[in-house]
mmCIF file of C-alpha atoms and ligand atoms in Angstrom:
data_model
loop_
_atom_site.group_PDB
_atom_site.id
_atom_site.type_symbol
_atom_site.label_atom_id
_atom_site.label_comp_id
_atom_site.label_asym_id
_atom_site.label_seq_id
_atom_site.Cartn_x
_atom_site.Cartn_y
_atom_site.Cartn_z
ATOM 1 C CA MET A 1 -84.734 41.500 56.644
ATOM 2 C CA SER A 2 -84.605 38.415 58.734
ATOM 3 C CA VAL A 3 -87.172 35.542 57.771
ATOM 4 C CA PRO A 4 -88.860 33.774 60.648
ATOM 5 C CA VAL A 5 -88.749 30.260 61.042
ATOM 6 C CA LEU A 6 -90.420 27.888 63.605
ATOM 7 C CA THR A 7 -89.005 24.100 63.811
ATOM 8 C CA ILE A 8 -91.034 21.508 64.969
ATOM 9 C CA ASP A 9 -89.207 18.256 65.748
ATOM 10 C CA GLY A 10 -89.614 15.220 67.474
ATOM 11 C CA PRO A 11 -90.072 11.222 66.570
ATOM 12 C CA SER A 12 -91.502 9.574 63.484
ATOM 13 C CA GLY A 13 -95.288 9.336 63.452
ATOM 14 C CA ALA A 14 -95.933 12.319 65.844
ATOM 15 C CA GLY A 15 -98.221 14.367 63.463
ATOM 16 C CA LYS A 16 -95.047 16.828 62.649
ATOM 17 C CA GLY A 17 -96.340 16.448 59.215
ATOM 18 C CA THR A 18 -99.468 17.170 59.166
ATOM 19 C CA VAL A 19 -99.009 20.060 61.781
ATOM 20 C CA SER A 20 -96.049 21.906 59.684
ATOM 21 C CA ARG A 21 -98.434 21.793 56.731
ATOM 22 C CA LEU A 22 -101.329 23.257 58.333
ATOM 23 C CA VAL A 23 -99.528 25.712 60.651
ATOM 24 C CA ALA A 24 -97.774 27.153 57.112
ATOM 25 C CA LYS A 25 -100.656 27.475 55.366
ATOM 26 C CA LYS A 26 -102.433 29.436 58.270
ATOM 27 C CA LEU A 27 -99.127 31.636 58.003
ATOM 28 C CA GLY A 28 -98.649 31.916 54.307
ATOM 29 C CA TRP A 29 -94.750 30.513 55.190
ATOM 30 C CA HIS A 30 -92.942 27.838 53.303
ATOM 31 C CA TYR A 31 -92.948 24.314 54.371
ATOM 32 C CA LEU A 32 -89.617 22.139 54.869
ATOM 33 C CA ASP A 33 -90.499 18.663 54.985
ATOM 34 C CA SER A 34 -86.751 17.881 55.882
ATOM 35 C CA GLY A 35 -87.264 13.769 56.021
ATOM 36 C CA SER A 36 -88.484 13.602 52.671
ATOM 37 C CA ILE A 37 -84.721 14.814 51.806
ATOM 38 C CA TYR A 38 -83.366 11.864 53.842
ATOM 39 C CA ARG A 39 -86.081 9.721 51.808
ATOM 40 C CA SER A 40 -85.047 11.034 48.475
ATOM 41 C CA LEU A 41 -81.707 9.663 49.130
ATOM 42 C CA ALA A 42 -82.866 6.860 50.524
ATOM 43 C CA VAL A 43 -84.999 6.188 47.004
ATOM 44 C CA ALA A 44 -81.891 7.045 45.230
ATOM 45 C CA LEU A 45 -79.780 4.447 46.861
ATOM 46 C CA ALA A 46 -82.281 1.970 46.258
ATOM 47 C CA LYS A 47 -82.436 2.244 42.647
ATOM 48 C CA GLN A 48 -78.971 2.041 42.424
ATOM 49 C CA SER A 49 -79.018 -1.292 44.674
ATOM 50 C CA VAL A 50 -76.175 0.810 46.889
ATOM 51 C CA ASP A 51 -74.853 -0.930 49.907
ATOM 52 C CA LEU A 52 -75.467 1.321 53.155
ATOM 53 C CA THR A 53 -72.334 0.564 54.744
ATOM 54 C CA ASP A 54 -70.777 2.301 51.275
ATOM 55 C CA LYS A 55 -70.438 5.777 52.937
ATOM 56 C CA ALA A 56 -68.135 7.255 50.065
ATOM 57 C CA GLU A 57 -70.762 6.109 47.444
ATOM 58 C CA ILE A 58 -73.778 7.328 49.655
ATOM 59 C CA VAL A 59 -72.086 10.968 49.958
ATOM 60 C CA LYS A 60 -71.360 11.183 46.322
ATOM 61 C CA ILE A 61 -74.763 10.484 45.221
ATOM 62 C CA ALA A 62 -76.013 12.583 48.199
ATOM 63 C CA GLN A 63 -73.418 15.495 46.593
ATOM 64 C CA THR A 64 -75.212 15.076 42.720
ATOM 65 C CA MET A 65 -78.236 14.211 43.248
ATOM 66 C CA GLY A 66 -80.820 16.238 41.516
ATOM 67 C CA LEU A 67 -83.846 17.182 44.167
ATOM 68 C CA GLU A 68 -86.995 19.606 43.136
ATOM 69 C CA PHE A 69 -89.546 20.311 45.496
ATOM 70 C CA ASP A 70 -93.186 21.415 45.020
ATOM 71 C CA CYS A 71 -94.698 21.989 48.433
ATOM 72 C CA GLY A 72 -98.231 22.538 47.220
ATOM 73 C CA ASP A 73 -101.170 21.087 48.966
ATOM 74 C CA GLU A 74 -99.574 17.703 48.329
ATOM 75 C CA LEU A 75 -95.778 17.506 48.248
ATOM 76 C CA VAL A 76 -94.161 16.394 44.785
ATOM 77 C CA VAL A 77 -90.312 15.152 44.734
ATOM 78 C CA LYS A 78 -88.586 14.721 41.549
ATOM 79 C CA LEU A 79 -85.172 12.734 41.636
ATOM 80 C CA ASN A 80 -83.134 13.495 38.503
ATOM 81 C CA GLY A 81 -86.290 14.838 36.866
ATOM 82 C CA GLU A 82 -88.325 11.566 37.447
ATOM 83 C CA ASP A 83 -91.593 11.932 40.064
ATOM 84 C CA ILE A 84 -90.450 9.401 43.317
ATOM 85 C CA THR A 85 -93.082 11.091 45.580
ATOM 86 C CA GLY A 86 -94.979 7.429 45.531
ATOM 87 C CA GLN A 87 -91.528 5.987 47.081
ATOM 88 C CA LEU A 88 -91.453 8.126 49.565
ATOM 89 C CA GLY A 89 -93.633 6.891 52.182
ATOM 90 C CA LEU A 90 -92.575 3.143 51.833
ATOM 91 C CA GLU A 91 -91.698 1.447 55.423
ATOM 92 C CA SER A 92 -88.569 0.357 53.713
ATOM 93 C CA THR A 93 -87.604 4.090 52.500
ATOM 94 C CA GLY A 94 -88.394 5.460 55.923
ATOM 95 C CA ASN A 95 -86.066 2.398 57.654
ATOM 96 C CA THR A 96 -83.383 3.394 55.348
ATOM 97 C CA ALA A 97 -83.326 6.956 55.431
ATOM 98 C CA SER A 98 -82.876 6.457 59.309
ATOM 99 C CA VAL A 99 -79.810 3.852 58.730
ATOM 100 C CA ILE A 100 -77.766 7.024 56.616
ATOM 101 C CA ALA A 101 -78.742 9.716 58.291
ATOM 102 C CA ALA A 102 -76.430 8.317 61.550
ATOM 103 C CA TYR A 103 -73.737 9.357 58.889
ATOM 104 C CA PRO A 104 -72.229 12.867 59.615
ATOM 105 C CA GLU A 105 -70.991 13.428 56.102
ATOM 106 C CA VAL A 106 -74.425 12.596 54.710
ATOM 107 C CA ARG A 107 -76.041 15.372 57.132
ATOM 108 C CA GLN A 108 -73.036 17.702 56.252
ATOM 109 C CA VAL A 109 -74.051 17.546 52.401
ATOM 110 C CA LEU A 110 -77.676 17.724 53.072
ATOM 111 C CA LEU A 111 -77.314 20.885 55.387
ATOM 112 C CA LYS A 112 -77.035 23.424 52.791
ATOM 113 C CA LYS A 113 -80.230 21.967 50.941
ATOM 114 C CA GLN A 114 -82.433 22.580 53.881
ATOM 115 C CA GLN A 115 -80.708 25.623 54.847
ATOM 116 C CA ASP A 116 -81.776 26.787 51.469
ATOM 117 C CA PHE A 117 -85.909 26.533 52.378
ATOM 118 C CA LYS A 118 -85.474 29.629 54.309
ATOM 119 C CA ARG A 119 -87.107 32.649 52.047
ATOM 120 C CA PRO A 120 -89.591 35.320 52.923
ATOM 121 C CA PRO A 121 -92.021 35.254 54.397
ATOM 122 C CA GLY A 122 -91.111 32.481 56.926
ATOM 123 C CA LEU A 123 -90.359 28.887 57.116
ATOM 124 C CA VAL A 124 -91.978 25.866 59.030
ATOM 125 C CA ALA A 125 -89.110 23.318 58.930
ATOM 126 C CA ASP A 126 -89.929 19.645 60.336
ATOM 127 C CA GLY A 127 -87.348 16.881 60.983
ATOM 128 C CA ARG A 128 -85.472 15.725 63.809
ATOM 129 C CA ASP A 129 -82.856 18.395 64.068
ATOM 130 C CA MET A 130 -84.288 21.819 62.924
ATOM 131 C CA GLY A 131 -84.037 23.448 66.279
ATOM 132 C CA THR A 132 -81.067 22.097 67.760
ATOM 133 C CA VAL A 133 -78.531 21.808 64.386
ATOM 134 C CA ILE A 134 -80.190 23.193 61.255
ATOM 135 C CA PHE A 135 -81.744 26.555 62.382
ATOM 136 C CA PRO A 136 -80.546 26.862 65.735
ATOM 137 C CA ASP A 137 -81.366 30.654 65.845
ATOM 138 C CA ALA A 138 -85.330 30.224 64.831
ATOM 139 C CA GLU A 139 -87.151 32.218 67.025
ATOM 140 C CA ASN A 140 -89.957 29.354 67.718
ATOM 141 C CA LYS A 141 -89.282 26.380 68.320
ATOM 142 C CA VAL A 142 -91.759 22.951 69.201
ATOM 143 C CA PHE A 143 -91.047 19.467 70.055
ATOM 144 C CA LEU A 144 -93.971 17.537 69.297
ATOM 145 C CA THR A 145 -94.054 14.185 70.267
ATOM 146 C CA ALA A 146 -96.679 11.091 71.613
ATOM 147 C CA SER A 147 -96.433 7.782 73.069
ATOM 148 C CA ALA A 148 -95.097 4.887 70.416
ATOM 149 C CA GLU A 149 -98.028 3.188 70.943
ATOM 150 C CA LYS A 150 -100.266 5.578 69.620
ATOM 151 C CA ARG A 151 -97.913 6.355 66.736
ATOM 152 C CA ALA A 152 -98.104 2.775 65.543
ATOM 153 C CA GLU A 153 -101.751 3.166 65.930
ATOM 154 C CA ARG A 154 -102.273 6.070 63.523
ATOM 155 C CA ARG A 155 -99.113 4.815 61.252
ATOM 156 C CA TYR A 156 -101.667 1.150 60.774
ATOM 157 C CA LYS A 157 -104.373 3.145 60.015
ATOM 158 C CA GLN A 158 -102.857 5.091 57.440
ATOM 159 C CA LEU A 159 -101.747 2.211 55.789
ATOM 160 C CA ILE A 160 -104.779 0.424 56.021
ATOM 161 C CA GLU A 161 -106.570 3.403 54.660
ATOM 162 C CA LYS A 162 -104.061 3.471 51.249
ATOM 163 C CA GLY A 163 -104.915 -0.403 50.997
ATOM 164 C CA ILE A 164 -101.744 -1.083 52.373
ATOM 165 C CA ASP A 165 -101.315 -4.284 54.022
ATOM 166 C CA ALA A 166 -99.733 -3.804 57.570
ATOM 167 C CA ASN A 167 -98.977 -5.582 61.243
ATOM 168 C CA LEU A 168 -99.719 -3.279 63.931
ATOM 169 C CA SER A 169 -97.303 -4.710 66.801
ATOM 170 C CA ARG A 170 -94.227 -4.987 63.870
ATOM 171 C CA LEU A 171 -94.938 -1.749 63.172
ATOM 172 C CA THR A 172 -94.265 -0.705 67.213
ATOM 173 C CA ILE A 173 -91.234 -2.482 66.762
ATOM 174 C CA GLU A 174 -89.945 -0.498 63.807
ATOM 175 C CA ILE A 175 -91.017 2.361 65.626
ATOM 176 C CA GLU A 176 -89.377 1.825 68.666
ATOM 177 C CA GLU A 177 -86.273 0.888 66.458
ATOM 178 C CA ARG A 178 -86.212 3.871 64.521
ATOM 179 C CA ASP A 179 -86.509 6.263 67.545
ATOM 180 C CA ARG A 180 -83.528 4.134 69.380
ATOM 181 C CA ARG A 181 -81.538 4.926 66.158
ATOM 182 C CA ASP A 182 -82.421 8.343 65.403
ATOM 183 C CA MET A 183 -82.058 9.682 69.056
ATOM 184 C CA GLU A 184 -78.638 7.495 70.188
ATOM 185 C CA ARG A 185 -76.703 8.640 66.986
ATOM 186 C CA THR A 186 -73.617 10.713 68.075
ATOM 187 C CA ASN A 187 -73.745 13.161 65.392
ATOM 188 C CA ALA A 188 -77.685 15.520 65.628
ATOM 189 C CA PRO A 189 -79.491 13.136 67.404
ATOM 190 C CA LEU A 190 -83.240 13.863 67.966
ATOM 191 C CA SER A 191 -83.510 16.004 71.135
ATOM 192 C CA MET A 192 -85.380 18.879 72.358
ATOM 193 C CA ALA A 193 -84.006 22.248 71.703
ATOM 194 C CA ARG A 194 -83.358 24.157 74.422
ATOM 195 C CA GLY A 195 -86.151 26.565 75.152
ATOM 196 C CA ALA A 196 -88.669 24.339 72.919
ATOM 197 C CA LEU A 197 -92.089 24.013 73.574
ATOM 198 C CA PHE A 198 -93.026 20.535 74.307
ATOM 199 C CA ILE A 199 -96.342 19.197 73.291
ATOM 200 C CA ASP A 200 -97.362 15.409 73.653
ATOM 201 C CA SER A 201 -99.994 14.720 71.116
ATOM 202 C CA SER A 202 -101.154 11.084 72.167
ATOM 203 C CA GLU A 203 -104.470 12.594 73.301
ATOM 204 C CA MET A 204 -104.823 15.088 71.149
ATOM 205 C CA ALA A 205 -106.761 16.106 68.038
ATOM 206 C CA VAL A 206 -104.629 17.530 65.394
ATOM 207 C CA ASP A 207 -106.914 21.104 65.303
ATOM 208 C CA ALA A 208 -105.925 21.427 69.143
ATOM 209 C CA VAL A 209 -101.943 20.881 68.702
ATOM 210 C CA VAL A 210 -101.846 23.127 65.898
ATOM 211 C CA ALA A 211 -103.952 25.722 67.750
ATOM 212 C CA GLU A 212 -101.280 25.587 70.413
ATOM 213 C CA VAL A 213 -98.625 25.875 67.896
ATOM 214 C CA LEU A 214 -100.371 29.251 66.603
ATOM 215 C CA ASP A 215 -100.682 30.438 69.979
ATOM 216 C CA LEU A 216 -96.436 30.502 70.535
ATOM 217 C CA ILE A 217 -96.140 32.455 67.202
ATOM 218 C CA ARG A 218 -98.727 35.022 67.952
HETATM 219 O O1 DC B 301 -89.618 12.422 59.255
HETATM 220 P P1 DC B 301 -89.102 11.153 58.845
HETATM 221 O O2 DC B 301 -89.756 9.623 59.198
HETATM 222 O O3 DC B 301 -89.522 11.245 57.244
HETATM 223 O O4 DC B 301 -87.522 10.991 58.556
HETATM 224 C C1 DC B 301 -87.348 9.869 58.211
HETATM 225 C C2 DC B 301 -85.926 9.419 58.751
HETATM 226 O O5 DC B 301 -84.564 10.576 58.171
HETATM 227 C C3 DC B 301 -85.604 9.473 60.163
HETATM 228 O O6 DC B 301 -86.068 8.305 60.477
HETATM 229 C C4 DC B 301 -84.099 9.695 60.799
HETATM 230 C C5 DC B 301 -84.063 10.951 59.132
HETATM 231 N N1 DC B 301 -84.249 12.261 59.375
HETATM 232 C C6 DC B 301 -83.044 12.657 60.271
HETATM 233 O O7 DC B 301 -82.554 12.250 60.705
HETATM 234 N N2 DC B 301 -83.249 14.416 60.717
HETATM 235 C C7 DC B 301 -84.211 15.023 60.079
HETATM 236 N N3 DC B 301 -84.012 16.460 59.985
HETATM 237 C C8 DC B 301 -85.255 14.312 59.277
HETATM 238 C C9 DC B 301 -85.139 12.906 59.085
#
């Protein structure tokens, strides 16, 4: 039996995580937060103070790290048995993830780990290359974006709510830098998959985006 897949790609902070989680819940499907796989590798490297230019060492750690995902209401990730969920959301983790994600060898190692999430009754996969590289045959594809200013504003609010100090103009610069790196890399850059539904969420409420995505599936 073929397992249906919905891919939701887009830049950081566009709301992919929130939307994907809600859509997966509505459909009763599994959810893959592919960014958290790159982020987990970033945490593993930070723990061992690995030099980010040492590709061979990074690939070795990507191959041997033991990851366990519990994708319930709240994502819980264990790295070699240790709960690292709290470290996944750090800005430094996201920035390191973006740097190592540009290495083709790293992407190759992580490819199967992501494809393994495809299980009945269906999968919602969120990332940068879900519709272009990881699940090119997916029946339904979405490209979700928002302006860099809006994305930085949302991120700022999230951080402040969590009691983490943040600076809006610095966040905007970091988001633009991350967009550039994710879009300009040669291997699996962030791009809209052919046939994907384009949604700009800058002026949309989450519920409206979820409704539009569910309409696509139905
Ligand atoms: O979605 P995120 O912010 O958690 O992703 C963190 C970084 O991981 C992102 O800047 C680029 C990389 N990434 C990727 O290259 N491909 C994916 N499918 C998901 C994330």
